[in-house]
Amino acid sequence: MLAIACIMLAIAYIMLAIAYIMLAIAYIMVAIACIMLAIAYIVLAIAYIMLAIAFIMLAIAYIMLAIAYIMLAIAYIMLAIAYIMLAIAYIMLAIAYIMLAIAYIMLAIAYIMLAIAYIMLAIALVCSPLLLPCTDQLMITCALRYAPTMFAPF
């Protein structure tokens, strides 16, 4: 009986040993699962770090884009000012050309009046040579002689 009891106790210890082995295998599997979970959390942490870096770079890109738009707006404002100044310059140039045209017209009128004066002098010279003193005749002759040089600009 004692032998049977010892055999049964040995079988119980063997079964207990098998149970401990299975428990150890279970703990090893839990440890492997925890290691894999830790690796997963490390990978997730790396992913979040990379996402944070990506958002920082995106923020920098948006800031640079905003600066570029501000500079573009300044450039358009300066271009508008330049076009306004160019328009003022063209208006002033047009006024200058109009004044120049008026000056040329007045100059033409002056030359026409001068020509009329010379024609009247010529008529006076032809019509009344005896009525004019010698000095006046000489002056009229010289004036008629050099009159063509007065019309040089035309």
PDB file of N, CA, C and O in Angstrom, residues 65-137:
ATOM      1  N   LEU A  65       5.015  79.987 -46.620  1.00  0.00           N
ATOM      2  CA  LEU A  65       4.020  80.332 -47.636  1.00  0.00           C
ATOM      3  C   LEU A  65       3.356  81.662 -47.304  1.00  0.00           C
ATOM      4  O   LEU A  65       3.128  82.495 -48.198  1.00  0.00           O
ATOM      5  N   ALA A  66       3.073  81.875 -46.016  1.00  0.00           N
ATOM      6  CA  ALA A  66       2.482  83.144 -45.593  1.00  0.00           C
ATOM      7  C   ALA A  66       3.436  84.303 -45.866  1.00  0.00           C
ATOM      8  O   ALA A  66       3.025  85.356 -46.370  1.00  0.00           O
ATOM      9  N   ILE A  67       4.730  84.092 -45.577  1.00  0.00           N
ATOM     10  CA  ILE A  67       5.733  85.133 -45.855  1.00  0.00           C
ATOM     11  C   ILE A  67       5.805  85.407 -47.358  1.00  0.00           C
ATOM     12  O   ILE A  67       5.886  86.557 -47.791  1.00  0.00           O
ATOM     13  N   ALA A  68       5.742  84.328 -48.149  1.00  0.00           N
ATOM     14  CA  ALA A  68       5.784  84.501 -49.606  1.00  0.00           C
ATOM     15  C   ALA A  68       4.568  85.287 -50.098  1.00  0.00           C
ATOM     16  O   ALA A  68       4.699  86.178 -50.953  1.00  0.00           O
ATOM     17  N   TYR A  69       3.381  84.985 -49.539  1.00  0.00           N
ATOM     18  CA  TYR A  69       2.183  85.734 -49.940  1.00  0.00           C
ATOM     19  C   TYR A  69       2.263  87.196 -49.507  1.00  0.00           C
ATOM     20  O   TYR A  69       1.820  88.092 -50.242  1.00  0.00           O
ATOM     21  N   ILE A  70       2.822  87.442 -48.327  1.00  0.00           N
ATOM     22  CA  ILE A  70       2.993  88.826 -47.863  1.00  0.00           C
ATOM     23  C   ILE A  70       3.940  89.570 -48.796  1.00  0.00           C
ATOM     24  O   ILE A  70       3.667  90.710 -49.210  1.00  0.00           O
ATOM     25  N   MET A  71       5.041  88.929 -49.164  1.00  0.00           N
ATOM     26  CA  MET A  71       5.991  89.564 -50.085  1.00  0.00           C
ATOM     27  C   MET A  71       5.366  89.786 -51.457  1.00  0.00           C
ATOM     28  O   MET A  71       5.606  90.814 -52.107  1.00  0.00           O
ATOM     29  N   LEU A  72       4.532  88.811 -51.897  1.00  0.00           N
ATOM     30  CA  LEU A  72       3.845  88.973 -53.179  1.00  0.00           C
ATOM     31  C   LEU A  72       2.866  90.142 -53.119  1.00  0.00           C
ATOM     32  O   LEU A  72       2.761  90.927 -54.079  1.00  0.00           O
ATOM     33  N   ALA A  73       2.176  90.282 -51.980  1.00  0.00           N
ATOM     34  CA  ALA A  73       1.252  91.408 -51.815  1.00  0.00           C
ATOM     35  C   ALA A  73       2.008  92.732 -51.842  1.00  0.00           C
ATOM     36  O   ALA A  73       1.570  93.692 -52.493  1.00  0.00           O
ATOM     37  N   ILE A  74       3.160  92.771 -51.167  1.00  0.00           N
ATOM     38  CA  ILE A  74       3.987  93.988 -51.179  1.00  0.00           C
ATOM     39  C   ILE A  74       4.450  94.289 -52.600  1.00  0.00           C
ATOM     40  O   ILE A  74       4.443  95.440 -53.049  1.00  0.00           O
ATOM     41  N   ALA A  75       4.841  93.241 -53.323  1.00  0.00           N
ATOM     42  CA  ALA A  75       5.286  93.423 -54.710  1.00  0.00           C
ATOM     43  C   ALA A  75       4.150  93.969 -55.578  1.00  0.00           C
ATOM     44  O   ALA A  75       4.360  94.876 -56.401  1.00  0.00           O
ATOM     45  N   TYR A  76       2.920  93.432 -55.387  1.00  0.00           N
ATOM     46  CA  TYR A  76       1.783  93.933 -56.167  1.00  0.00           C
ATOM     47  C   TYR A  76       1.456  95.378 -55.801  1.00  0.00           C
ATOM     48  O   TYR A  76       1.104  96.181 -56.673  1.00  0.00           O
ATOM     49  N   ILE A  77       1.565  95.723 -54.511  1.00  0.00           N
ATOM     50  CA  ILE A  77       1.324  97.110 -54.091  1.00  0.00           C
ATOM     51  C   ILE A  77       2.349  98.038 -54.723  1.00  0.00           C
ATOM     52  O   ILE A  77       2.011  99.098 -55.262  1.00  0.00           O
ATOM     53  N   MET A  78       3.625  97.609 -54.693  1.00  0.00           N
ATOM     54  CA  MET A  78       4.675  98.425 -55.304  1.00  0.00           C
ATOM     55  C   MET A  78       4.473  98.535 -56.812  1.00  0.00           C
ATOM     56  O   MET A  78       4.712  99.594 -57.408  1.00  0.00           O
ATOM     57  N   LEU A  79       4.011  97.442 -57.437  1.00  0.00           N
ATOM     58  CA  LEU A  79       3.738  97.468 -58.876  1.00  0.00           C
ATOM     59  C   LEU A  79       2.592  98.430 -59.187  1.00  0.00           C
ATOM     60  O   LEU A  79       2.645  99.173 -60.179  1.00  0.00           O
ATOM     61  N   ALA A  80       1.575  98.421 -58.322  1.00  0.00           N
ATOM     62  CA  ALA A  80       0.453  99.349 -58.513  1.00  0.00           C
ATOM     63  C   ALA A  80       0.922 100.796 -58.375  1.00  0.00           C
ATOM     64  O   ALA A  80       0.546 101.661 -59.184  1.00  0.00           O
ATOM     65  N   ILE A  81       1.767 101.046 -57.372  1.00  0.00           N
ATOM     66  CA  ILE A  81       2.320 102.400 -57.193  1.00  0.00           C
ATOM     67  C   ILE A  81       3.146 102.790 -58.411  1.00  0.00           C
ATOM     68  O   ILE A  81       3.063 103.919 -58.909  1.00  0.00           O
ATOM     69  N   ALA A  82       3.934 101.831 -58.915  1.00  0.00           N
ATOM     70  CA  ALA A  82       4.759 102.107 -60.097  1.00  0.00           C
ATOM     71  C   ALA A  82       3.880 102.429 -61.314  1.00  0.00           C
ATOM     72  O   ALA A  82       4.194 103.354 -62.074  1.00  0.00           O
ATOM     73  N   TYR A  83       2.774 101.666 -61.490  1.00  0.00           N
ATOM     74  CA  TYR A  83       1.881 101.938 -62.615  1.00  0.00           C
ATOM     75  C   TYR A  83       1.195 103.293 -62.457  1.00  0.00           C
ATOM     76  O   TYR A  83       0.999 104.013 -63.444  1.00  0.00           O
ATOM     77  N   ILE A  84       0.824 103.640 -61.205  1.00  0.00           N
ATOM     78  CA  ILE A  84       0.212 104.958 -60.965  1.00  0.00           C
ATOM     79  C   ILE A  84       1.220 106.060 -61.297  1.00  0.00           C
ATOM     80  O   ILE A  84       0.885 107.048 -61.973  1.00  0.00           O
ATOM     81  N   MET A  85       2.458 105.877 -60.844  1.00  0.00           N
ATOM     82  CA  MET A  85       3.489 106.882 -61.143  1.00  0.00           C
ATOM     83  C   MET A  85       3.758 106.949 -62.649  1.00  0.00           C
ATOM     84  O   MET A  85       3.983 108.040 -63.201  1.00  0.00           O
ATOM     85  N   LEU A  86       3.730 105.788 -63.319  1.00  0.00           N
ATOM     86  CA  LEU A  86       3.930 105.760 -64.766  1.00  0.00           C
ATOM     87  C   LEU A  86       2.784 106.483 -65.472  1.00  0.00           C
ATOM     88  O   LEU A  86       3.015 107.228 -66.436  1.00  0.00           O
ATOM     89  N   ALA A  87       1.569 106.280 -64.971  1.00  0.00           N
ATOM     90  CA  ALA A  87       0.418 106.969 -65.559  1.00  0.00           C
ATOM     91  C   ALA A  87       0.549 108.478 -65.372  1.00  0.00           C
ATOM     92  O   ALA A  87       0.287 109.263 -66.302  1.00  0.00           O
ATOM     93  N   ILE A  88       0.977 108.903 -64.166  1.00  0.00           N
ATOM     94  CA  ILE A  88       1.192 110.340 -63.907  1.00  0.00           C
ATOM     95  C   ILE A  88       2.275 110.875 -64.836  1.00  0.00           C
ATOM     96  O   ILE A  88       2.149 111.969 -65.401  1.00  0.00           O
ATOM     97  N   ALA A  89       3.344 110.079 -65.009  1.00  0.00           N
ATOM     98  CA  ALA A  89       4.425 110.501 -65.905  1.00  0.00           C
ATOM     99  C   ALA A  89       3.922 110.647 -67.340  1.00  0.00           C
ATOM    100  O   ALA A  89       4.272 111.623 -68.031  1.00  0.00           O
ATOM    101  N   TYR A  90       3.081 109.687 -67.801  1.00  0.00           N
ATOM    102  CA  TYR A  90       2.542 109.789 -69.162  1.00  0.00           C
ATOM    103  C   TYR A  90       1.605 110.988 -69.299  1.00  0.00           C
ATOM    104  O   TYR A  90       1.599 111.653 -70.341  1.00  0.00           O
ATOM    105  N   ILE A  91       0.817 111.254 -68.250  1.00  0.00           N
ATOM    106  CA  ILE A  91      -0.066 112.425 -68.286  1.00  0.00           C
ATOM    107  C   ILE A  91       0.764 113.703 -68.359  1.00  0.00           C
ATOM    108  O   ILE A  91       0.474 114.600 -69.160  1.00  0.00           O
ATOM    109  N   MET A  92       1.823 113.759 -67.523  1.00  0.00           N
ATOM    110  CA  MET A  92       2.694 114.942 -67.556  1.00  0.00           C
ATOM    111  C   MET A  92       3.397 115.059 -68.911  1.00  0.00           C
ATOM    112  O   MET A  92       3.574 116.170 -69.441  1.00  0.00           O
ATOM    113  N   LEU A  93       3.793 113.916 -69.484  1.00  0.00           N
ATOM    114  CA  LEU A  93       4.424 113.928 -70.802  1.00  0.00           C
ATOM    115  C   LEU A  93       3.448 114.414 -71.862  1.00  0.00           C
ATOM    116  O   LEU A  93       3.819 115.192 -72.756  1.00  0.00           O
ATOM    117  N   ALA A  94       2.186 113.966 -71.746  1.00  0.00           N
ATOM    118  CA  ALA A  94       1.163 114.438 -72.691  1.00  0.00           C
ATOM    119  C   ALA A  94       0.951 115.937 -72.560  1.00  0.00           C
ATOM    120  O   ALA A  94       0.845 116.656 -73.566  1.00  0.00           O
ATOM    121  N   ILE A  95       0.905 116.425 -71.304  1.00  0.00           N
ATOM    122  CA  ILE A  95       0.768 117.878 -71.077  1.00  0.00           C
ATOM    123  C   ILE A  95       1.969 118.615 -71.672  1.00  0.00           C
ATOM    124  O   ILE A  95       1.821 119.666 -72.305  1.00  0.00           O
ATOM    125  N   ALA A  96       3.168 118.035 -71.483  1.00  0.00           N
ATOM    126  CA  ALA A  96       4.375 118.660 -72.034  1.00  0.00           C
ATOM    127  C   ALA A  96       4.311 118.714 -73.563  1.00  0.00           C
ATOM    128  O   ALA A  96       4.667 119.742 -74.172  1.00  0.00           O
ATOM    129  N   TYR A  97       3.835 117.611 -74.192  1.00  0.00           N
ATOM    130  CA  TYR A  97       3.717 117.602 -75.658  1.00  0.00           C
ATOM    131  C   TYR A  97       2.664 118.605 -76.129  1.00  0.00           C
ATOM    132  O   TYR A  97       2.846 119.260 -77.163  1.00  0.00           O
ATOM    133  N   ILE A  98       1.562 118.703 -75.377  1.00  0.00           N
ATOM    134  CA  ILE A  98       0.533 119.689 -75.735  1.00  0.00           C
ATOM    135  C   ILE A  98       1.104 121.100 -75.632  1.00  0.00           C
ATOM    136  O   ILE A  98       0.903 121.934 -76.535  1.00  0.00           O
ATOM    137  N   MET A  99       1.835 121.368 -74.539  1.00  0.00           N
ATOM    138  CA  MET A  99       2.445 122.702 -74.382  1.00  0.00           C
ATOM    139  C   MET A  99       3.482 122.944 -75.477  1.00  0.00           C
ATOM    140  O   MET A  99       3.606 124.076 -75.993  1.00  0.00           O
ATOM    141  N   LEU A 100       4.232 121.889 -75.845  1.00  0.00           N
ATOM    142  CA  LEU A 100       5.211 122.022 -76.920  1.00  0.00           C
ATOM    143  C   LEU A 100       4.511 122.311 -78.250  1.00  0.00           C
ATOM    144  O   LEU A 100       4.986 123.134 -79.042  1.00  0.00           O
ATOM    145  N   ALA A 101       3.383 121.631 -78.471  1.00  0.00           N
ATOM    146  CA  ALA A 101       2.612 121.887 -79.694  1.00  0.00           C
ATOM    147  C   ALA A 101       2.097 123.324 -79.710  1.00  0.00           C
ATOM    148  O   ALA A 101       2.157 124.005 -80.743  1.00  0.00           O
ATOM    149  N   ILE A 102       1.597 123.792 -78.551  1.00  0.00           N
ATOM    150  CA  ILE A 102       1.141 125.192 -78.458  1.00  0.00           C
ATOM    151  C   ILE A 102       2.298 126.143 -78.727  1.00  0.00           C
ATOM    152  O   ILE A 102       2.146 127.146 -79.434  1.00  0.00           O
ATOM    153  N   ALA A 103       3.482 125.807 -78.163  1.00  0.00           N
ATOM    154  CA  ALA A 103       4.660 126.655 -78.387  1.00  0.00           C
ATOM    155  C   ALA A 103       5.033 126.688 -79.868  1.00  0.00           C
ATOM    156  O   ALA A 103       5.350 127.763 -80.412  1.00  0.00           O
ATOM    157  N   TYR A 104       4.972 125.515 -80.543  1.00  0.00           N
ATOM    158  CA  TYR A 104       5.280 125.481 -81.974  1.00  0.00           C
ATOM    159  C   TYR A 104       4.254 126.265 -82.781  1.00  0.00           C
ATOM    160  O   TYR A 104       4.602 126.950 -83.753  1.00  0.00           O
ATOM    161  N   ILE A 105       2.981 126.146 -82.376  1.00  0.00           N
ATOM    162  CA  ILE A 105       1.929 126.913 -83.067  1.00  0.00           C
ATOM    163  C   ILE A 105       2.169 128.414 -82.889  1.00  0.00           C
ATOM    164  O   ILE A 105       2.086 129.188 -83.855  1.00  0.00           O
ATOM    165  N   MET A 106       2.492 128.811 -81.643  1.00  0.00           N
ATOM    166  CA  MET A 106       2.771 130.238 -81.393  1.00  0.00           C
ATOM    167  C   MET A 106       4.008 130.684 -82.161  1.00  0.00           C
ATOM    168  O   MET A 106       4.065 131.813 -82.691  1.00  0.00           O
ATOM    169  N   LEU A 107       5.019 129.806 -82.234  1.00  0.00           N
ATOM    170  CA  LEU A 107       6.228 130.128 -82.997  1.00  0.00           C
ATOM    171  C   LEU A 107       5.896 130.268 -84.481  1.00  0.00           C
ATOM    172  O   LEU A 107       6.407 131.182 -85.154  1.00  0.00           O
ATOM    173  N   ALA A 108       5.032 129.378 -84.970  1.00  0.00           N
ATOM    174  CA  ALA A 108       4.615 129.476 -86.374  1.00  0.00           C
ATOM    175  C   ALA A 108       3.861 130.778 -86.621  1.00  0.00           C
ATOM    176  O   ALA A 108       4.085 131.456 -87.644  1.00  0.00           O
ATOM    177  N   ILE A 109       2.977 131.142 -85.683  1.00  0.00           N
ATOM    178  CA  ILE A 109       2.243 132.411 -85.811  1.00  0.00           C
ATOM    179  C   ILE A 109       3.221 133.577 -85.802  1.00  0.00           C
ATOM    180  O   ILE A 109       3.098 134.527 -86.592  1.00  0.00           O
ATOM    181  N   ALA A 110       4.246 133.476 -84.904  1.00  0.00           N
ATOM    182  CA  ALA A 110       5.246 134.544 -84.844  1.00  0.00           C
ATOM    183  C   ALA A 110       6.007 134.653 -86.163  1.00  0.00           C
ATOM    184  O   ALA A 110       6.243 135.775 -86.664  1.00  0.00           O
ATOM    185  N   TYR A 111       6.384 133.488 -86.760  1.00  0.00           N
ATOM    186  CA  TYR A 111       7.097 133.531 -88.044  1.00  0.00           C
ATOM    187  C   TYR A 111       6.194 134.051 -89.170  1.00  0.00           C
ATOM    188  O   TYR A 111       6.668 134.769 -90.065  1.00  0.00           O
ATOM    189  N   ILE A 112       4.907 133.692 -89.122  1.00  0.00           N
ATOM    190  CA  ILE A 112       3.971 134.215 -90.131  1.00  0.00           C
ATOM    191  C   ILE A 112       3.844 135.723 -89.989  1.00  0.00           C
ATOM    192  O   ILE A 112       3.881 136.459 -90.998  1.00  0.00           O
ATOM    193  N   MET A 113       3.735 136.181 -88.736  1.00  0.00           N
ATOM    194  CA  MET A 113       3.648 137.637 -88.520  1.00  0.00           C
ATOM    195  C   MET A 113       4.943 138.325 -88.958  1.00  0.00           C
ATOM    196  O   MET A 113       4.913 139.424 -89.534  1.00  0.00           O
ATOM    197  N   LEU A 114       6.091 137.644 -88.700  1.00  0.00           N
ATOM    198  CA  LEU A 114       7.378 138.200 -89.139  1.00  0.00           C
ATOM    199  C   LEU A 114       7.439 138.249 -90.658  1.00  0.00           C
ATOM    200  O   LEU A 114       7.921 139.235 -91.245  1.00  0.00           O
ATOM    201  N   ALA A 115       6.933 137.216 -91.308  1.00  0.00           N
ATOM    202  CA  ALA A 115       6.903 137.201 -92.772  1.00  0.00           C
ATOM    203  C   ALA A 115       6.006 138.307 -93.299  1.00  0.00           C
ATOM    204  O   ALA A 115       6.357 138.994 -94.279  1.00  0.00           O
ATOM    205  N   ILE A 116       4.854 138.487 -92.654  1.00  0.00           N
ATOM    206  CA  ILE A 116       3.957 139.579 -93.058  1.00  0.00           C
ATOM    207  C   ILE A 116       4.656 140.919 -92.883  1.00  0.00           C
ATOM    208  O   ILE A 116       4.568 141.808 -93.754  1.00  0.00           O
ATOM    209  N   ALA A 117       5.387 141.049 -91.764  1.00  0.00           N
ATOM    210  CA  ALA A 117       6.119 142.294 -91.525  1.00  0.00           C
ATOM    211  C   ALA A 117       7.160 142.528 -92.605  1.00  0.00           C
ATOM    212  O   ALA A 117       7.313 143.656 -93.107  1.00  0.00           O
ATOM    213  N   TYR A 118       7.895 141.469 -93.014  1.00  0.00           N
ATOM    214  CA  TYR A 118       8.901 141.616 -94.069  1.00  0.00           C
ATOM    215  C   TYR A 118       8.252 141.930 -95.416  1.00  0.00           C
ATOM    216  O   TYR A 118       8.801 142.712 -96.212  1.00  0.00           O
ATOM    217  N   ILE A 119       7.095 141.275 -95.665  1.00  0.00           N
ATOM    218  CA  ILE A 119       6.385 141.593 -96.919  1.00  0.00           C
ATOM    219  C   ILE A 119       5.942 143.050 -96.922  1.00  0.00           C
ATOM    220  O   ILE A 119       6.097 143.759 -97.934  1.00  0.00           O
ATOM    221  N   MET A 120       5.412 143.492 -95.779  1.00  0.00           N
ATOM    222  CA  MET A 120       5.002 144.911 -95.692  1.00  0.00           C
ATOM    223  C   MET A 120       6.193 145.839 -95.833  1.00  0.00           C
ATOM    224  O   MET A 120       6.104 146.899 -96.468  1.00  0.00           O
ATOM    225  N   LEU A 121       7.341 145.430 -95.290  1.00  0.00           N
ATOM    226  CA  LEU A 121       8.563 146.226 -95.448  1.00  0.00           C
ATOM    227  C   LEU A 121       8.995 146.269 -96.912  1.00  0.00           C
ATOM    228  O   LEU A 121       9.429 147.310 -97.426  1.00  0.00           O
ATOM    229  N   ALA A 122       8.869 145.108 -97.572  1.00  0.00           N
ATOM    230  CA  ALA A 122       9.230 145.056 -98.997  1.00  0.00           C
ATOM    231  C   ALA A 122       8.302 145.938 -99.811  1.00  0.00           C
ATOM    232  O   ALA A 122       8.746 146.667-100.710  1.00  0.00           O
ATOM    233  N   ILE A 123       7.021 145.870 -99.487  1.00  0.00           N
ATOM    234  CA  ILE A 123       6.058 146.737-100.203  1.00  0.00           C
ATOM    235  C   ILE A 123       6.387 148.194 -99.933  1.00  0.00           C
ATOM    236  O   ILE A 123       6.379 149.029-100.855  1.00  0.00           O
ATOM    237  N   ALA A 124       6.710 148.502 -98.685  1.00  0.00           N
ATOM    238  CA  ALA A 124       7.062 149.883 -98.345  1.00  0.00           C
ATOM    239  C   ALA A 124       8.324 150.314 -99.072  1.00  0.00           C
ATOM    240  O   ALA A 124       8.439 151.462 -99.528  1.00  0.00           O
ATOM    241  N   LEU A 125       9.279 149.364 -99.197  1.00  0.00           N
ATOM    242  CA  LEU A 125      10.529 149.684 -99.889  1.00  0.00           C
ATOM    243  C   LEU A 125      10.295 149.930-101.380  1.00  0.00           C
ATOM    244  O   LEU A 125      10.875 150.841-101.974  1.00  0.00           O
ATOM    245  N   VAL A 126       9.411 149.090-101.970  1.00  0.00           N
ATOM    246  CA  VAL A 126       9.136 149.228-103.405  1.00  0.00           C
ATOM    247  C   VAL A 126       8.279 150.468-103.675  1.00  0.00           C
ATOM    248  O   VAL A 126       8.514 151.212-104.622  1.00  0.00           O
ATOM    249  N   CYS A 127       7.299 150.680-102.834  1.00  0.00           N
ATOM    250  CA  CYS A 127       6.347 151.759-103.098  1.00  0.00           C
ATOM    251  C   CYS A 127       6.904 153.159-102.816  1.00  0.00           C
ATOM    252  O   CYS A 127       6.572 154.115-103.519  1.00  0.00           O
ATOM    253  N   SER A 128       7.700 153.285-101.789  1.00  0.00           N
ATOM    254  CA  SER A 128       8.123 154.650-101.448  1.00  0.00           C
ATOM    255  C   SER A 128       9.616 154.741-101.194  1.00  0.00           C
ATOM    256  O   SER A 128      10.052 154.988-100.085  1.00  0.00           O
ATOM    257  N   PRO A 129      10.417 154.577-102.242  1.00  0.00           N
ATOM    258  CA  PRO A 129      11.865 154.689-102.022  1.00  0.00           C
ATOM    259  C   PRO A 129      12.308 156.119-101.804  1.00  0.00           C
ATOM    260  O   PRO A 129      13.305 156.369-101.134  1.00  0.00           O
ATOM    261  N   LEU A 130      11.548 157.054-102.345  1.00  0.00           N
ATOM    262  CA  LEU A 130      11.965 158.453-102.223  1.00  0.00           C
ATOM    263  C   LEU A 130      11.544 159.061-100.898  1.00  0.00           C
ATOM    264  O   LEU A 130      12.118 160.072-100.475  1.00  0.00           O
ATOM    265  N   LEU A 131      10.565 158.438-100.229  1.00  0.00           N
ATOM    266  CA  LEU A 131      10.071 159.013 -98.984  1.00  0.00           C
ATOM    267  C   LEU A 131      10.936 158.632 -97.790  1.00  0.00           C
ATOM    268  O   LEU A 131      10.875 159.279 -96.744  1.00  0.00           O
ATOM    269  N   LEU A 132      11.749 157.561 -97.944  1.00  0.00           N
ATOM    270  CA  LEU A 132      12.545 157.091 -96.818  1.00  0.00           C
ATOM    271  C   LEU A 132      13.952 157.680 -96.857  1.00  0.00           C
ATOM    272  O   LEU A 132      14.536 157.831 -97.921  1.00  0.00           O
ATOM    273  N   PRO A 133      14.489 158.043 -95.748  1.00  0.00           N
ATOM    274  CA  PRO A 133      15.887 158.503 -95.727  1.00  0.00           C
ATOM    275  C   PRO A 133      16.829 157.325 -96.053  1.00  0.00           C
ATOM    276  O   PRO A 133      16.426 156.169 -96.040  1.00  0.00           O
ATOM    277  N   CYS A 134      18.061 157.632 -96.305  1.00  0.00           N
ATOM    278  CA  CYS A 134      19.050 156.622 -96.722  1.00  0.00           C
ATOM    279  C   CYS A 134      19.297 155.581 -95.638  1.00  0.00           C
ATOM    280  O   CYS A 134      19.468 154.398 -95.930  1.00  0.00           O
ATOM    281  N   THR A 135      19.367 156.018 -94.419  1.00  0.00           N
ATOM    282  CA  THR A 135      19.641 155.066 -93.331  1.00  0.00           C
ATOM    283  C   THR A 135      18.532 154.040 -93.207  1.00  0.00           C
ATOM    284  O   THR A 135      18.790 152.861 -93.025  1.00  0.00           O
ATOM    285  N   ASP A 136      17.278 154.501 -93.345  1.00  0.00           N
ATOM    286  CA  ASP A 136      16.155 153.570 -93.264  1.00  0.00           C
ATOM    287  C   ASP A 136      16.152 152.618 -94.449  1.00  0.00           C
ATOM    288  O   ASP A 136      15.848 151.437 -94.312  1.00  0.00           O
ATOM    289  N   GLN A 137      16.520 153.164 -95.639  1.00  0.00           N
ATOM    290  CA  GLN A 137      16.566 152.293 -96.823  1.00  0.00           C
ATOM    291  C   GLN A 137      17.625 151.215 -96.654  1.00  0.00           C
ATOM    292  O   GLN A 137      17.394 150.052 -96.995  1.00  0.00           O
TER     293      GLN A 137
END
